Coordinates of C-alpha atoms and ligand atoms in Angstrom, one line a residue:
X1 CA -103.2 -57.0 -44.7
X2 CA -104.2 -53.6 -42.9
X3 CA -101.8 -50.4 -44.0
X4 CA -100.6 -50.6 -40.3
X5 CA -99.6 -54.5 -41.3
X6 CA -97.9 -53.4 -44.1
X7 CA -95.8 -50.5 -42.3
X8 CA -94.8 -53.1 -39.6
X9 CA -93.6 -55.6 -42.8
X10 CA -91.8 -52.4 -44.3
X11 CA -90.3 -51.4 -41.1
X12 CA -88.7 -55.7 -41.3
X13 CA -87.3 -55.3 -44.1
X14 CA -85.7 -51.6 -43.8
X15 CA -84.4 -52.6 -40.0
X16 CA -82.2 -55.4 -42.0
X17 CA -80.4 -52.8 -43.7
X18 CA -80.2 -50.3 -40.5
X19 CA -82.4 -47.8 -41.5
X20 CA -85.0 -46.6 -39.0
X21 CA -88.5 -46.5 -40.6
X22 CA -89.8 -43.9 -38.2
X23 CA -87.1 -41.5 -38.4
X24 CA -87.4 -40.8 -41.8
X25 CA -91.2 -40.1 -41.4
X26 CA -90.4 -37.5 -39.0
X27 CA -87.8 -36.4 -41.1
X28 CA -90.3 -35.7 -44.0
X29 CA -92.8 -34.6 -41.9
X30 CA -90.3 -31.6 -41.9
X31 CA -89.9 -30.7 -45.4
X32 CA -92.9 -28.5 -46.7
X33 CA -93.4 -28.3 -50.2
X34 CA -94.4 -24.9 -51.9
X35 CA -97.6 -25.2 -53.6
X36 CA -97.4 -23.0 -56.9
X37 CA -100.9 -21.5 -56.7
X38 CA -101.3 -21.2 -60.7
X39 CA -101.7 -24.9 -61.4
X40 CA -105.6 -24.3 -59.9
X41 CA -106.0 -21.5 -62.6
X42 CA -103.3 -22.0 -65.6
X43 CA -101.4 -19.3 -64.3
X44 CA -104.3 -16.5 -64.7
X45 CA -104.2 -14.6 -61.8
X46 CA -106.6 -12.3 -60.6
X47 CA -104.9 -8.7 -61.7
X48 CA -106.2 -8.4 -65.6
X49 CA -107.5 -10.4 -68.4
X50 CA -104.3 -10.5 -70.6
X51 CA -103.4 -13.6 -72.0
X52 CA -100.2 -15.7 -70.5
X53 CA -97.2 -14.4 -72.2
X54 CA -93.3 -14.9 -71.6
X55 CA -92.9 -18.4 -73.6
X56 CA -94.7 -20.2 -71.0
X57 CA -97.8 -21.8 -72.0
X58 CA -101.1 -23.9 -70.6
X59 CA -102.5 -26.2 -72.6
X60 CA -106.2 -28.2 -72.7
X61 CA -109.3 -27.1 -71.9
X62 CA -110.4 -29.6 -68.5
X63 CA -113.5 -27.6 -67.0
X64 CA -113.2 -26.4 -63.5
X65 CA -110.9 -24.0 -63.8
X66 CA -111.0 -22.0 -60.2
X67 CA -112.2 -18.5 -61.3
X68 CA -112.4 -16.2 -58.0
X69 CA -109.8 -16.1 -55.0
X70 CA -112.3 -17.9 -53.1
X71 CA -112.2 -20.9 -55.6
X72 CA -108.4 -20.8 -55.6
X73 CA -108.5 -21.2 -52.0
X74 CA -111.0 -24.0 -51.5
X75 CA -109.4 -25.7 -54.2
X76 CA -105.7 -25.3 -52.4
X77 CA -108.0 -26.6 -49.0
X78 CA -108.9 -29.6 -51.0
X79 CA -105.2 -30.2 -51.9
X80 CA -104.1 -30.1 -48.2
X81 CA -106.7 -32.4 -46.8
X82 CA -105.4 -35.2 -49.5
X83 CA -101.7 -34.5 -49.1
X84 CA -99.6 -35.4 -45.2
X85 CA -98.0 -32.8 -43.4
X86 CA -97.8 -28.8 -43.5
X87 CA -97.0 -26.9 -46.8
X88 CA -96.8 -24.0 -47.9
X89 CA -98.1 -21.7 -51.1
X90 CA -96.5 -20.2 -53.6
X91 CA -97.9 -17.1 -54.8
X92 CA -97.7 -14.4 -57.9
X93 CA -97.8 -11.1 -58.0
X94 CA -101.1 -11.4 -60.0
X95 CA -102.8 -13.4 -57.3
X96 CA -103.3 -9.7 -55.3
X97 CA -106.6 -9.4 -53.5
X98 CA -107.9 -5.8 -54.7
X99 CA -110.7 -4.0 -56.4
X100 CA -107.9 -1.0 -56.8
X101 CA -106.8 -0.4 -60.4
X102 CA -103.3 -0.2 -59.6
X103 CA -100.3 -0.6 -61.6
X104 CA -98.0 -3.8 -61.0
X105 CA -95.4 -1.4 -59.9
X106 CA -97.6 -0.4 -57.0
X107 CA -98.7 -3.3 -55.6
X108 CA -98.4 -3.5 -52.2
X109 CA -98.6 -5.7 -48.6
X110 CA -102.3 -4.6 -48.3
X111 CA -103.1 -5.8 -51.2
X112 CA -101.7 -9.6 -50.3
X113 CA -103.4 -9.0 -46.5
X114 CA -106.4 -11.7 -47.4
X115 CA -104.2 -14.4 -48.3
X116 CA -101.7 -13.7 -44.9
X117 CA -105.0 -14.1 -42.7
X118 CA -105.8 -17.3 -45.0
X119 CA -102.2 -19.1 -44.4
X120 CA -102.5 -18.2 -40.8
X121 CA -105.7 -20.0 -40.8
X122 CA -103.8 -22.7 -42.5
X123 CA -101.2 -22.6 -40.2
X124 CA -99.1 -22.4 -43.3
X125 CA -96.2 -20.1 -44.9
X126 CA -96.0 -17.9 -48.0
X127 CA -93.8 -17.8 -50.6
X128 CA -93.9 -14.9 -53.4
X129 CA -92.8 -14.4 -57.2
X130 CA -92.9 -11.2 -59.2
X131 CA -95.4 -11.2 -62.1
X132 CA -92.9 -10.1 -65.2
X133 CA -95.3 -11.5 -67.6
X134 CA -98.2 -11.5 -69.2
X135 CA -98.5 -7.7 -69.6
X136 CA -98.3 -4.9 -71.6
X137 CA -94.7 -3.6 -70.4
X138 CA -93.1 -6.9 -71.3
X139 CA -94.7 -7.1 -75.1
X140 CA -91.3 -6.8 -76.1
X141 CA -89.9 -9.7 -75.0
X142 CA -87.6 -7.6 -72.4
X143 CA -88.5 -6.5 -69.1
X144 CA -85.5 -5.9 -66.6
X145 CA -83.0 -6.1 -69.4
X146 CA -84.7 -4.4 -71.5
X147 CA -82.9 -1.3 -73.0
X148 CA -85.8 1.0 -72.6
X149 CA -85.3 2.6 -69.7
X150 CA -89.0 3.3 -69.2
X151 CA -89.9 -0.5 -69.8
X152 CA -86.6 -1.4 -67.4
X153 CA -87.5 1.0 -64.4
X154 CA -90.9 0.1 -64.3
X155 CA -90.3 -3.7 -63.9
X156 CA -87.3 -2.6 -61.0
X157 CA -89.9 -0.8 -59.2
X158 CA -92.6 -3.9 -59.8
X159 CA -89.8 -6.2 -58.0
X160 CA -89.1 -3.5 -55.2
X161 CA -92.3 -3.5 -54.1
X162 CA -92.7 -7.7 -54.7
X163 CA -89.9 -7.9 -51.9
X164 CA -91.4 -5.7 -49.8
X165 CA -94.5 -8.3 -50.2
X166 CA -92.3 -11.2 -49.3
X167 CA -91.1 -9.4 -46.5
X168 CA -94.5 -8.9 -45.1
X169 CA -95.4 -12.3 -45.4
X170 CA -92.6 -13.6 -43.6
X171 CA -92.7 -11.3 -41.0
X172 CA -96.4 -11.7 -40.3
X173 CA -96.2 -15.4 -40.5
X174 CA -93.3 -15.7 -38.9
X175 CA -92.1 -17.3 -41.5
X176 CA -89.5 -16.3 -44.0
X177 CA -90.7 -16.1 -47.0
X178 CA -88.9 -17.1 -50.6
X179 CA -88.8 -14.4 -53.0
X180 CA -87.9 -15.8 -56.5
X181 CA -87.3 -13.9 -59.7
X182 CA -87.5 -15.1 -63.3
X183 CA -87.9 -12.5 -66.3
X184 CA -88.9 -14.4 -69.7
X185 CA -86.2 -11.8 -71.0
X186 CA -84.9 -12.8 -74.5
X187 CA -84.5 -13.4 -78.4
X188 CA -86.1 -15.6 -80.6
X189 CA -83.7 -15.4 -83.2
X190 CA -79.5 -14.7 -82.8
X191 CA -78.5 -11.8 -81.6
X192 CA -75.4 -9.9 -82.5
X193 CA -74.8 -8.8 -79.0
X194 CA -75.2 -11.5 -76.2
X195 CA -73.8 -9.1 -73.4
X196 CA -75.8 -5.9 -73.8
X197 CA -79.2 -7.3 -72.2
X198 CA -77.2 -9.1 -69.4
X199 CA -75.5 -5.4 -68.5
X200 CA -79.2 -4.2 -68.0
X201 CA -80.0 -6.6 -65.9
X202 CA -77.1 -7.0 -63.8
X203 CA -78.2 -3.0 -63.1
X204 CA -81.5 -3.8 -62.7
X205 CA -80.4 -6.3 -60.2
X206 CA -78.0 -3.9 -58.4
X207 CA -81.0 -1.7 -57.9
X208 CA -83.5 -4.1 -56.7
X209 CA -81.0 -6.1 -54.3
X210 CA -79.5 -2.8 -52.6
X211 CA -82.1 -2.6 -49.8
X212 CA -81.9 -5.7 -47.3
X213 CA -84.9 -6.5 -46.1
X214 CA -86.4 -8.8 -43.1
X215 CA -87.6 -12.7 -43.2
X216 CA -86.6 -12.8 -47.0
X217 CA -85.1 -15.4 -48.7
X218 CA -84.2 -13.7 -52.5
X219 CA -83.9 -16.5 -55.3
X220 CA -82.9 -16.3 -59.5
X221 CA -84.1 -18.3 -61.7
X222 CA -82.4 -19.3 -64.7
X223 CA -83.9 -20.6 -68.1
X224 CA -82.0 -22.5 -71.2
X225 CA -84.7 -21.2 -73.3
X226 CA -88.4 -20.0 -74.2
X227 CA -91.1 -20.6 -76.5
X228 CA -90.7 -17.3 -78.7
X229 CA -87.5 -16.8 -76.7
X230 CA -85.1 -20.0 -78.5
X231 CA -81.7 -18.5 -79.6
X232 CA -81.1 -16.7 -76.2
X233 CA -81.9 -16.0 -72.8
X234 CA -80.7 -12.8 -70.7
X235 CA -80.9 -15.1 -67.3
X236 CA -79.3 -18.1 -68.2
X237 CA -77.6 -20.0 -65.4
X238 CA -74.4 -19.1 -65.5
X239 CA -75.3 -15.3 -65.1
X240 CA -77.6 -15.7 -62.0
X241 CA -75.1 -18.6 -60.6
X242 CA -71.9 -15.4 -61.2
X243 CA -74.7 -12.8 -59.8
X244 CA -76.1 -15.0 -56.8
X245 CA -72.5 -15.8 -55.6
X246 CA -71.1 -12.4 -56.4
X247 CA -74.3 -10.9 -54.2
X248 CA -74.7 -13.9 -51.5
X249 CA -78.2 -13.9 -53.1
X250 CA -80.1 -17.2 -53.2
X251 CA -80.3 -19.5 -56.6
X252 CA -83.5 -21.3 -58.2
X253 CA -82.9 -24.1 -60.1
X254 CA -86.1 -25.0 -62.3
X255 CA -86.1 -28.6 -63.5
X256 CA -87.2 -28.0 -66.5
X257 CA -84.8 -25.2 -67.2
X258 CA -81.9 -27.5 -68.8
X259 CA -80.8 -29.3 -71.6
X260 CA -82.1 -32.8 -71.4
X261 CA -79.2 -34.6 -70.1
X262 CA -77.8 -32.1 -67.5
X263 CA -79.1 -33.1 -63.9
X264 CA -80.2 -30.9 -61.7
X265 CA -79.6 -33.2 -58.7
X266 CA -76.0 -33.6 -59.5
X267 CA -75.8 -29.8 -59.8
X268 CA -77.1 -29.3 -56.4
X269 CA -74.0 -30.7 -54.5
X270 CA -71.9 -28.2 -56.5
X271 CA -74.4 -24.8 -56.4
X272 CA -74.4 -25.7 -52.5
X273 CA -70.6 -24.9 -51.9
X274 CA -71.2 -21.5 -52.8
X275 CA -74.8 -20.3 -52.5
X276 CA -76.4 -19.6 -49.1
X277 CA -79.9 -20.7 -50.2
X278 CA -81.4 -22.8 -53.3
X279 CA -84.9 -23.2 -54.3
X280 CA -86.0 -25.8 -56.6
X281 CA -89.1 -25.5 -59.1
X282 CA -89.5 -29.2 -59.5
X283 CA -91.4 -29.8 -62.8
X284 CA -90.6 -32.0 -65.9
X285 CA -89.9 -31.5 -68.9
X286 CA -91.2 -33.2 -72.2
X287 CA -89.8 -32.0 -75.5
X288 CA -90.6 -28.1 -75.5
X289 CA -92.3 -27.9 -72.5
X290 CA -90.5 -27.6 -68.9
X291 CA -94.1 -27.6 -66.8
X292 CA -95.6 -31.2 -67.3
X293 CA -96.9 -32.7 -64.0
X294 CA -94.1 -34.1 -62.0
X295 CA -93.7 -37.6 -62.0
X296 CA -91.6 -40.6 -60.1
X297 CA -89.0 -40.6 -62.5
X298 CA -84.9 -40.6 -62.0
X299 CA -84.8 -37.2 -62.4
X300 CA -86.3 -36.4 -59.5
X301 CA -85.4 -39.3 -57.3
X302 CA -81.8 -37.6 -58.3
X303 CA -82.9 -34.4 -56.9
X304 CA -83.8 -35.9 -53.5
X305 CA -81.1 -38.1 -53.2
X306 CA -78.8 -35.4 -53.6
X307 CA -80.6 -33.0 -51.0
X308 CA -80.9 -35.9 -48.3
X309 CA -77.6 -38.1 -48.9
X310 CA -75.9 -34.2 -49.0
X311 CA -77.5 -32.9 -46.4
X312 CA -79.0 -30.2 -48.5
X313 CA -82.6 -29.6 -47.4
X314 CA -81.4 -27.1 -44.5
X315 CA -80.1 -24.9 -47.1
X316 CA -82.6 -25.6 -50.0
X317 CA -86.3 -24.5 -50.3
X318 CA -88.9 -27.0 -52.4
X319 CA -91.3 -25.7 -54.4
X320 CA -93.3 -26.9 -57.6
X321 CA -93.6 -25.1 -60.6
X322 CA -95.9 -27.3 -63.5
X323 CA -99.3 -26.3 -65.3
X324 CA -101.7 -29.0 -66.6
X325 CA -105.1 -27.9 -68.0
X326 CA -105.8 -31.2 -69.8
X327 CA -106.3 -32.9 -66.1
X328 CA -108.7 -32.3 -63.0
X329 CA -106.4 -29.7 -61.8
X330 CA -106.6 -31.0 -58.0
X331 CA -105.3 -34.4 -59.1
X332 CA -102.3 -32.3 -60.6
X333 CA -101.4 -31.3 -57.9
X334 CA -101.7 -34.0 -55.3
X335 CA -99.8 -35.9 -57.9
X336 CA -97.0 -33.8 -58.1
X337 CA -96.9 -33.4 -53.8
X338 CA -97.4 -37.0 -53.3
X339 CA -94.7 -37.7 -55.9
X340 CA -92.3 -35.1 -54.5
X341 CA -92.7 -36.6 -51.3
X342 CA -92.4 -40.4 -51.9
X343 CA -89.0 -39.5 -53.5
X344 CA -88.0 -37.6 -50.6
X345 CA -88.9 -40.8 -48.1
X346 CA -87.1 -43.1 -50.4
X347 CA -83.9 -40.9 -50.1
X348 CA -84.5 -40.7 -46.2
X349 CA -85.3 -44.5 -46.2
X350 CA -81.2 -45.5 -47.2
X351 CA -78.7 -46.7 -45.1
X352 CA -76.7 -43.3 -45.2
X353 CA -73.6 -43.9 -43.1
X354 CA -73.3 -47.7 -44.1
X355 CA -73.5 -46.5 -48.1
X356 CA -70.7 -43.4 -47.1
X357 CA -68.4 -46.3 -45.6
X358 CA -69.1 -48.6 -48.5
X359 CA -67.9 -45.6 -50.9
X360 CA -65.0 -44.4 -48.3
X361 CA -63.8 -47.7 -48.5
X362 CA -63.9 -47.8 -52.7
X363 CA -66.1 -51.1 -52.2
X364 CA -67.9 -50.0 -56.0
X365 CA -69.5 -53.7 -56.3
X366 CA -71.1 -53.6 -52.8
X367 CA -72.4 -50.1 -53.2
X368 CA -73.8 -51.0 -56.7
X369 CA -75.2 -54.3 -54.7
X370 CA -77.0 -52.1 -52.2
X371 CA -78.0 -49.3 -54.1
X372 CA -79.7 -51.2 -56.6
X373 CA -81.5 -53.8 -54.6
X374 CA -82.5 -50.4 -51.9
X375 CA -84.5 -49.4 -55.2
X376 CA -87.3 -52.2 -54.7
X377 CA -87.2 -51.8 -50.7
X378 CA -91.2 -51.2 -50.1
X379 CA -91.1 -47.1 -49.8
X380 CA -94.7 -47.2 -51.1
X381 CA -95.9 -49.1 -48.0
X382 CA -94.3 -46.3 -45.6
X383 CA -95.8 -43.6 -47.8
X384 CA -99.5 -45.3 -47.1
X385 CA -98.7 -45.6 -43.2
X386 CA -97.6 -41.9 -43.0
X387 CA -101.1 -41.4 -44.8
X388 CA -103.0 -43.1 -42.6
X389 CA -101.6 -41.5 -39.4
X390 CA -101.7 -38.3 -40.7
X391 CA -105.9 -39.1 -41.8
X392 CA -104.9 -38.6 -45.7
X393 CA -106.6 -41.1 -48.2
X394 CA -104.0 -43.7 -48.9
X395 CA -102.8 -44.9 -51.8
X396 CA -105.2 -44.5 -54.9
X397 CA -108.2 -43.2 -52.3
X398 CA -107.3 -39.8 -53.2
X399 CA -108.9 -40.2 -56.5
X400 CA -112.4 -40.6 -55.3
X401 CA -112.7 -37.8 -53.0
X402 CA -111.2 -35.7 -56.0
X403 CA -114.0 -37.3 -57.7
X404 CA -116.5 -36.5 -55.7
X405 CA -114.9 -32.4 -55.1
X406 CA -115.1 -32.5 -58.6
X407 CA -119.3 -33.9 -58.5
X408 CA -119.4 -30.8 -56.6
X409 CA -118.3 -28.1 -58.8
X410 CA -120.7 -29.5 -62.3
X411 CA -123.0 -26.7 -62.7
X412 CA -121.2 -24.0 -59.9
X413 CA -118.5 -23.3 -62.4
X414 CA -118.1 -24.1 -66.2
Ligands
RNT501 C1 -91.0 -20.1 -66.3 C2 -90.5 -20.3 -64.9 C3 -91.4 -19.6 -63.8 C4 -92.9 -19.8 -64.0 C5 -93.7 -19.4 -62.9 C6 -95.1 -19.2 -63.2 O1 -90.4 -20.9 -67.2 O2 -90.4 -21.6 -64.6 O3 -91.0 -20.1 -62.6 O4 -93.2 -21.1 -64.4 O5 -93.2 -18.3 -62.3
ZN502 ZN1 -89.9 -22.2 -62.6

C-alpha cells in the first residue's frame, strides 16, 4: 500500500468516529515548534570558551558537533528539510554574531542582525533567552538574586538589553518574538533564609519588566532543582506563577522542571485561567537530568491533549529545550519535532465535541470506551501522509538522509 493508500484507510477509520482527517492537518500545519538552537552545539554558544555552568549539563562525546554559526545554520537547514511545516528557532544570548569583545550586558540588536536576515530567508520567526550562565558573573551560583549588587545589576542590565533583542526580532520579522528567562539561581545545601534571594529577584524583576516593549512575548521559567543547586531554587514555580500573574507577564513551564509525578499537561488548564501567555520547554526528564530527547511518552501526549482538548495553543507558545551529545545531534532533533508533532495530530485527531458530550452527560464507561480504543486509531499513517505532501522523508526515511548529511561532515569537522 502507497502512503497516499494508507491516509485514505486512516481517514475510514477516523470518519467512523467524526473526526475530519484533513482538518487536523491544517490544524498542525499551524503550530510551529521553537527549535532550541543549543542541541546542534551542547549549548556552547559562540560568545567565549567557558565551560556550561548553572546545573545544566551535556553529556557524550558524538563527533560533529557544529562549531561556527555557519555550521549551526546548515545544520538547523538540514532539520527543516526533514521536519513538515514552518518553525521557528530559539536562540541564546551567546549565539550573537560578533567579532566585538563586548560584555553580555552590552549586547545588542546589531549584534543578532545575521541571524534576522537568516530567519527571513527561512521565512521563519525568532525566539530569544538571556544567557545567565556559563560565565564568570554567575560563579556564585546567584545572578539576579544575587545579593551583590554588582553581580545583581549587571545581570538586570544583560536582560534589558536581551528584551530589546527580542523586540527587534519580532519587529523585523514581523513576528512577535518569545522572550523567556531562567536564572540557575540557588543553593546546594539548606539555607537558613529561603526569602532573602527571592526579594532580589522580585527587584531585579521590577526593574527589568518596567519598560514595555513592542512584538514581545516575556516568559519565567521555573526550576524544582539543579545539579549543584539541590536544596533550593530562587525561581521555583510558585514565585514566577505569584510574579507572572501579579505582572500579567507570561509563564514557562519546562517539562523537566517538576517532581516526577506532577503533570505539566494537567497544570496547563489551571496556569491558563490566569496567565495571558505560556511557553512550554518540552524535554524529559530521566532521574537527575530534565533535558533527555523528547520522546512519545504519556507525558507529553498529556501536554497536547490538554492544549488541543482546552483550546490552549492560541495562548501557549511551543518550544523544545533538550541536549544530547551521545547522538547525531540532527537525529535529536528531528526526533524530538517529529515527536512533538505526532502527539499534537493525535490530540487534533479526537472526536472533541462527541468526548465533551460523553463527559457532560457523566457517561464515565463510554468515555473510558472511546478514549482508550482512540489510543490505537492509526495517527502514524496521517503523520506519513502530511510528510509526503509536505516533500519530507516519511516515516524512518529521515534516518538515511541524516546518514548521508552526516557522510558529509567526516573529515570537514572532528
Ligand atoms: C535549564 C532550563 C533552560 C535551559 C536553556 C538552555 O534547566 O531548562 O531553559 O535549558 O535555556
Ligand atoms: Zn527549559
Amino acid at each position: 500500500m502507497t502512503t497516499h493508500e494508507n491516509y485514505l484507510l486512516a481517514k475510514s477509520i477516523y470518519h467512523k468516529y467524526g473526526v475530519d482527517v484533513d482538518q487536523a492537518i491544517e490544524q498542525l500545519r499551524h503550530i510551529p515548534i521553537s527549535i532550541q538552537c543549543w542541541q546542534g552545539d551542547d549549548v556552547k554558544g559562540f560568545y567565549s570558551e567557558a565551560a556550561l555552568s548553572g546545573g545544566i549539563s551535556v553529556t557524550g562525546n558524538y563527533p560533529y558537533r557544529a562549531r561556527t554559526i555557519a555550521e549551526l545554520r546548515n545544520d538547523l537547514e538540514q532539520v527543516f528539510k526533514l521536519v513538515p511545516f514552518k518553525h521557528r528557532v530559539n536562540l541564546h544570548a551567546i549565539y550573537l554574531d560578533t567579532k566585538e569583545k563586548i560584555g553580555l550586558d552590552e549586547i545588542e540588536p546589531k549584534h543578532f542582525e545575521t541571524w534576522v536576515n537568516w530567519a527571513i530567508k527561512q521565512g521563519i520567526g525568532l525566539d530569544f533567552n538571556p544567557t545567565l550562565f556559563s560565565h564568570p558573573m554567575s560563579s556564585s551560583g546567584f545572578t539576579l538574586s544575587s545579593q551583590n549588587e554588582h553581580i545583581r545589576q549587571f545581570w538586570v542590565r544583560h536582560v534589558k538589553q536581551s528584551r530589546k533583542i527580542a523586540s527587534y526580532f519580532g519587529e523585523a520579522l514581523n513576528n512577535p518574538a518569545v522572550c523567556n528567562l531562567w536564572i540557575p539561581d540557588g543553593y546546594k545545601d539548606t539555607p537558613y533564609s529561603r526569602l532573602s534571594p527571592r526579594v532580589q529577584l522580585q527587584k531585579s524583576l521590577d526593574d527589568i519588566y518596567e519598560q514595555s516593549l513592542p512584538s514581545i512575548k516575556d516568559t519565567l521559567e521555573s526550576k524544582l532543582f539543579g545539579i549543584g543547586a539541590e536544596s533550593y531554587t530562587t525561581g521555583s514555580h510558585e514565585f514566577y506563577m505569584g510574579y507572572a500573574v501579579k505582572h500579567q507577564l507570561g509563564l514557562c513551564l519546562d517539562t523537566g522542571h517538576f517532581h516526577p509525578t506532577e503533570q505539566v499537561g494537567d497544570k496547563l488548564s489551571a496556569i491558563g485561567l490566569f496567565v495571558n501567555h505560556m511557553l512550554l520547554h518540552v524535554s524529559r526528564p530521566v532521574r537527575w537530568d530534565s533535558d533527555h530527547v523528547v520522546s512519545l511518552n504519556d507525558d507529553l501526549q498529556g501536554v497536547a491533549e490538554a492544549l488541543v482538548r482546552d483550546d490552549l495553543l492560541k495562548q501557549t507558545s511551543i518550544g523544545l529545550d533538550y541536549f544530547d551529545a551521545s547522538i547525531n545531534r540532527i537525529a535529536a532533533w528531528v526526533i524530538g519535532i517529529r515527536n512533538s508533532q505526532k502527539a499534537l495530530l493525535k490530540a487534533l485527531l479526537e472526536p472533541k465535541e462527541l468526548l465533551k458530550k460523553i463527559e457532560q452527560e457523566q457517561n464515565y464507561t463510554v468515555r473510558l470506551a472511546y478514549l482508550e480504543e482512540l489510543k490505537a486509531l492509526p495517527f502514524g499513517l496521517v503523520y506519513d501522509y502530511i510528510c509526503e505532501i509536505e516533500h519530507k522523508p516519511v516515516g524512518i526515511e529521515f534516518l538515511k538522509e541524516i546518514e548521508s548529511y552526516e557522510a558529509n561532515m567526516k573529515g570537514k569537522r572532528p
